[in-house]
Amino acid sequence: MRKVGLTGGIASGKSTVSGMFRDIGVPVIDADVIAREVVAPGSRALEAIVDAFGEEILTEEKSLNRTRLGEIVFSDPAKKKVLERILHPEIIAEQDRRLRDLEREGRTPVAIVDAAVMIESGSWKRFDSIVVVDCDESQQIGR
């Protein structure tokens, strides 16, 4: 099975392109969906995030307060790196597990992983091909 990475900047059209692949029956693994799953209450990743950033990043229901965490990490590049060191391995491991499952099922000749920071994280090396979605800045702003 051919493994294809799909990446691009914010508002570049990745979701549109991944939707086109889905429409023709190609399985698409969405890193954003996985990123939410790996921080579910009780998960290893959430525990590590709490250890790194404190209980203040939890809601009353003990789930991740994304807004609060965003305020912390987007104001401090070092803290953003700490978060990435926690999340990226978890997200990549789950992507790989899903790719292995698809390969084992043998029902598709190709599968797509849609991930915005594939190049920056170095995870692009795992793929047979990379599709980079790009558009004019004016189009990005319009989205």
PDB file of C-alpha atoms in Angstrom:
ATOM      1  CA  MET A   1       0.000   0.000   0.000  1.00  0.00           C
ATOM      2  CA  ARG A   2       1.311   3.419  -0.949  1.00  0.00           C
ATOM      3  CA  LYS A   3       1.432   5.877   1.963  1.00  0.00           C
ATOM      4  CA  VAL A   4       0.926   9.508   1.004  1.00  0.00           C
ATOM      5  CA  GLY A   5       1.431  12.514   3.253  1.00  0.00           C
ATOM      6  CA  LEU A   6      -0.807  15.511   2.624  1.00  0.00           C
ATOM      7  CA  THR A   7       0.362  18.817   4.066  1.00  0.00           C
ATOM      8  CA  GLY A   8       0.195  22.560   3.607  1.00  0.00           C
ATOM      9  CA  GLY A   9      -0.182  25.818   5.469  1.00  0.00           C
ATOM     10  CA  ILE A  10      -3.172  27.021   7.432  1.00  0.00           C
ATOM     11  CA  ALA A  11      -6.170  27.665   5.158  1.00  0.00           C
ATOM     12  CA  SER A  12      -4.275  26.353   2.125  1.00  0.00           C
ATOM     13  CA  GLY A  13      -7.012  23.915   1.101  1.00  0.00           C
ATOM     14  CA  LYS A  14      -5.825  20.678   2.762  1.00  0.00           C
ATOM     15  CA  SER A  15      -9.358  19.845   3.887  1.00  0.00           C
ATOM     16  CA  THR A  16     -10.678  20.395   0.372  1.00  0.00           C
ATOM     17  CA  VAL A  17      -8.027  18.121  -1.114  1.00  0.00           C
ATOM     18  CA  SER A  18      -8.475  15.430   1.553  1.00  0.00           C
ATOM     19  CA  GLY A  19     -12.230  15.600   0.910  1.00  0.00           C
ATOM     20  CA  MET A  20     -11.589  14.970  -2.788  1.00  0.00           C
ATOM     21  CA  PHE A  21      -9.567  11.883  -1.906  1.00  0.00           C
ATOM     22  CA  ARG A  22     -12.320  10.672   0.440  1.00  0.00           C
ATOM     23  CA  ASP A  23     -14.900  11.241  -2.310  1.00  0.00           C
ATOM     24  CA  ILE A  24     -13.092   8.750  -4.556  1.00  0.00           C
ATOM     25  CA  GLY A  25     -12.760   6.195  -1.760  1.00  0.00           C
ATOM     26  CA  VAL A  26      -9.202   6.829  -0.571  1.00  0.00           C
ATOM     27  CA  PRO A  27      -8.863   6.474   3.216  1.00  0.00           C
ATOM     28  CA  VAL A  28      -7.699   9.715   4.860  1.00  0.00           C
ATOM     29  CA  ILE A  29      -6.189   9.745   8.338  1.00  0.00           C
ATOM     30  CA  ASP A  30      -6.601  13.226   9.831  1.00  0.00           C
ATOM     31  CA  ALA A  31      -3.879  14.304  12.271  1.00  0.00           C
ATOM     32  CA  ASP A  32      -6.166  16.954  13.790  1.00  0.00           C
ATOM     33  CA  VAL A  33      -8.708  14.288  14.736  1.00  0.00           C
ATOM     34  CA  ILE A  34      -5.981  12.091  16.209  1.00  0.00           C
ATOM     35  CA  ALA A  35      -4.549  15.065  18.127  1.00  0.00           C
ATOM     36  CA  ARG A  36      -7.882  15.404  19.911  1.00  0.00           C
ATOM     37  CA  GLU A  37      -8.151  11.675  20.580  1.00  0.00           C
ATOM     38  CA  VAL A  38      -4.682  11.288  22.111  1.00  0.00           C
ATOM     39  CA  VAL A  39      -5.453  13.887  24.793  1.00  0.00           C
ATOM     40  CA  ALA A  40      -8.686  12.286  25.962  1.00  0.00           C
ATOM     41  CA  PRO A  41      -9.190  12.173  29.736  1.00  0.00           C
ATOM     42  CA  GLY A  42      -7.052   9.404  31.225  1.00  0.00           C
ATOM     43  CA  SER A  43      -4.636   9.300  28.281  1.00  0.00           C
ATOM     44  CA  ARG A  44      -0.859   9.161  28.584  1.00  0.00           C
ATOM     45  CA  ALA A  45      -0.513  12.358  26.569  1.00  0.00           C
ATOM     46  CA  LEU A  46      -2.911  14.326  28.755  1.00  0.00           C
ATOM     47  CA  GLU A  47      -1.104  13.130  31.863  1.00  0.00           C
ATOM     48  CA  ALA A  48       2.223  14.293  30.385  1.00  0.00           C
ATOM     49  CA  ILE A  49       0.724  17.661  29.422  1.00  0.00           C
ATOM     50  CA  VAL A  50      -0.597  18.159  32.962  1.00  0.00           C
ATOM     51  CA  ASP A  51       2.828  17.208  34.343  1.00  0.00           C
ATOM     52  CA  ALA A  52       4.441  19.811  32.070  1.00  0.00           C
ATOM     53  CA  PHE A  53       1.922  22.657  32.350  1.00  0.00           C
ATOM     54  CA  GLY A  54      -0.044  22.076  35.542  1.00  0.00           C
ATOM     55  CA  GLU A  55      -3.666  21.377  36.422  1.00  0.00           C
ATOM     56  CA  GLU A  56      -4.662  24.831  35.154  1.00  0.00           C
ATOM     57  CA  ILE A  57      -4.891  23.430  31.613  1.00  0.00           C
ATOM     58  CA  LEU A  58      -7.767  21.133  32.612  1.00  0.00           C
ATOM     59  CA  THR A  59     -11.472  21.899  32.545  1.00  0.00           C
ATOM     60  CA  GLU A  60     -13.702  21.109  35.515  1.00  0.00           C
ATOM     61  CA  GLU A  61     -14.473  17.794  33.764  1.00  0.00           C
ATOM     62  CA  LYS A  62     -10.720  16.976  33.687  1.00  0.00           C
ATOM     63  CA  SER A  63     -10.457  17.288  29.915  1.00  0.00           C
ATOM     64  CA  LEU A  64      -7.939  19.494  28.125  1.00  0.00           C
ATOM     65  CA  ASN A  65      -8.738  23.207  28.093  1.00  0.00           C
ATOM     66  CA  ARG A  66      -7.371  23.915  24.617  1.00  0.00           C
ATOM     67  CA  THR A  67      -7.895  27.653  24.918  1.00  0.00           C
ATOM     68  CA  ARG A  68      -5.854  27.882  28.117  1.00  0.00           C
ATOM     69  CA  LEU A  69      -3.121  25.606  26.767  1.00  0.00           C
ATOM     70  CA  GLY A  70      -2.984  27.685  23.578  1.00  0.00           C
ATOM     71  CA  GLU A  71      -2.519  30.872  25.586  1.00  0.00           C
ATOM     72  CA  ILE A  72       0.455  29.264  27.317  1.00  0.00           C
ATOM     73  CA  VAL A  73       2.227  27.667  24.362  1.00  0.00           C
ATOM     74  CA  PHE A  74       1.642  30.324  21.721  1.00  0.00           C
ATOM     75  CA  SER A  75       3.153  33.003  23.951  1.00  0.00           C
ATOM     76  CA  ASP A  76       6.321  31.000  24.648  1.00  0.00           C
ATOM     77  CA  PRO A  77       8.182  29.100  21.893  1.00  0.00           C
ATOM     78  CA  ALA A  78       9.994  26.912  24.446  1.00  0.00           C
ATOM     79  CA  LYS A  79       6.688  25.757  25.938  1.00  0.00           C
ATOM     80  CA  LYS A  80       5.333  25.091  22.455  1.00  0.00           C
ATOM     81  CA  LYS A  81       8.311  22.792  21.849  1.00  0.00           C
ATOM     82  CA  VAL A  82       7.580  20.974  25.128  1.00  0.00           C
ATOM     83  CA  LEU A  83       4.003  20.368  23.975  1.00  0.00           C
ATOM     84  CA  GLU A  84       5.170  19.189  20.543  1.00  0.00           C
ATOM     85  CA  ARG A  85       7.617  16.726  22.151  1.00  0.00           C
ATOM     86  CA  ILE A  86       4.676  15.243  24.049  1.00  0.00           C
ATOM     87  CA  LEU A  87       2.090  15.216  21.268  1.00  0.00           C
ATOM     88  CA  HIS A  88       3.978  14.471  18.049  1.00  0.00           C
ATOM     89  CA  PRO A  89       5.172  10.969  19.035  1.00  0.00           C
ATOM     90  CA  GLU A  90       1.656  10.037  20.207  1.00  0.00           C
ATOM     91  CA  ILE A  91       0.019  11.363  17.046  1.00  0.00           C
ATOM     92  CA  ILE A  92       2.575   9.722  14.751  1.00  0.00           C
ATOM     93  CA  ALA A  93       2.259   6.379  16.558  1.00  0.00           C
ATOM     94  CA  GLU A  94      -1.520   6.440  16.095  1.00  0.00           C
ATOM     95  CA  GLN A  95      -1.184   7.400  12.416  1.00  0.00           C
ATOM     96  CA  ASP A  96       1.206   4.489  11.925  1.00  0.00           C
ATOM     97  CA  ARG A  97      -1.151   2.104  13.723  1.00  0.00           C
ATOM     98  CA  ARG A  98      -4.011   3.132  11.440  1.00  0.00           C
ATOM     99  CA  LEU A  99      -1.816   2.801   8.354  1.00  0.00           C
ATOM    100  CA  ARG A 100      -0.783  -0.720   9.452  1.00  0.00           C
ATOM    101  CA  ASP A 101      -4.446  -1.631   9.960  1.00  0.00           C
ATOM    102  CA  LEU A 102      -5.332  -0.407   6.463  1.00  0.00           C
ATOM    103  CA  GLU A 103      -2.378  -2.264   4.969  1.00  0.00           C
ATOM    104  CA  ARG A 104      -3.300  -5.465   6.802  1.00  0.00           C
ATOM    105  CA  GLU A 105      -6.900  -5.209   5.545  1.00  0.00           C
ATOM    106  CA  GLY A 106      -5.535  -5.017   1.992  1.00  0.00           C
ATOM    107  CA  ARG A 107      -8.545  -3.173   0.613  1.00  0.00           C
ATOM    108  CA  THR A 108      -6.833  -0.037  -0.682  1.00  0.00           C
ATOM    109  CA  PRO A 109      -3.738   0.580  -2.811  1.00  0.00           C
ATOM    110  CA  VAL A 110      -3.188   4.012  -1.223  1.00  0.00           C
ATOM    111  CA  ALA A 111      -3.872   5.829   2.050  1.00  0.00           C
ATOM    112  CA  ILE A 112      -3.472   9.511   2.901  1.00  0.00           C
ATOM    113  CA  VAL A 113      -2.299  11.106   6.146  1.00  0.00           C
ATOM    114  CA  ASP A 114      -3.442  14.743   6.385  1.00  0.00           C
ATOM    115  CA  ALA A 115      -1.095  16.633   8.748  1.00  0.00           C
ATOM    116  CA  ALA A 116      -0.265  20.339   8.788  1.00  0.00           C
ATOM    117  CA  VAL A 117       3.159  20.127  10.462  1.00  0.00           C
ATOM    118  CA  MET A 118       4.476  17.063   8.650  1.00  0.00           C
ATOM    119  CA  ILE A 119       7.518  18.826   7.213  1.00  0.00           C
ATOM    120  CA  GLU A 120       8.376  20.724  10.407  1.00  0.00           C
ATOM    121  CA  SER A 121       8.123  17.608  12.577  1.00  0.00           C
ATOM    122  CA  GLY A 122      10.218  15.504  10.184  1.00  0.00           C
ATOM    123  CA  SER A 123       7.471  12.888   9.979  1.00  0.00           C
ATOM    124  CA  TRP A 124       7.290  13.233   6.180  1.00  0.00           C
ATOM    125  CA  LYS A 125      10.123  10.712   5.841  1.00  0.00           C
ATOM    126  CA  ARG A 126       7.682   7.860   6.603  1.00  0.00           C
ATOM    127  CA  PHE A 127       5.735   8.362   3.383  1.00  0.00           C
ATOM    128  CA  ASP A 128       6.165   7.130  -0.170  1.00  0.00           C
ATOM    129  CA  SER A 129       4.940  10.460  -1.568  1.00  0.00           C
ATOM    130  CA  ILE A 130       4.114  13.920  -0.258  1.00  0.00           C
ATOM    131  CA  VAL A 131       1.366  16.196  -1.577  1.00  0.00           C
ATOM    132  CA  VAL A 132       1.838  19.836  -0.585  1.00  0.00           C
ATOM    133  CA  VAL A 133      -1.263  22.012  -0.892  1.00  0.00           C
ATOM    134  CA  ASP A 134      -0.521  25.661  -1.551  1.00  0.00           C
ATOM    135  CA  CYS A 135      -2.500  28.720  -2.554  1.00  0.00           C
ATOM    136  CA  ASP A 136      -2.110  32.467  -2.874  1.00  0.00           C
ATOM    137  CA  GLU A 137      -2.051  34.446   0.347  1.00  0.00           C
ATOM    138  CA  SER A 138      -5.207  36.266  -0.768  1.00  0.00           C
ATOM    139  CA  GLN A 139      -7.014  32.913  -0.973  1.00  0.00           C
ATOM    140  CA  GLN A 140      -5.792  31.949   2.506  1.00  0.00           C
ATOM    141  CA  ILE A 141      -7.051  35.209   3.962  1.00  0.00           C
ATOM    142  CA  GLY A 142     -10.395  34.669   2.241  1.00  0.00           C
ATOM    143  CA  ARG A 143     -10.834  31.321   3.946  1.00  0.00           C
TER     144      ARG A 143
END
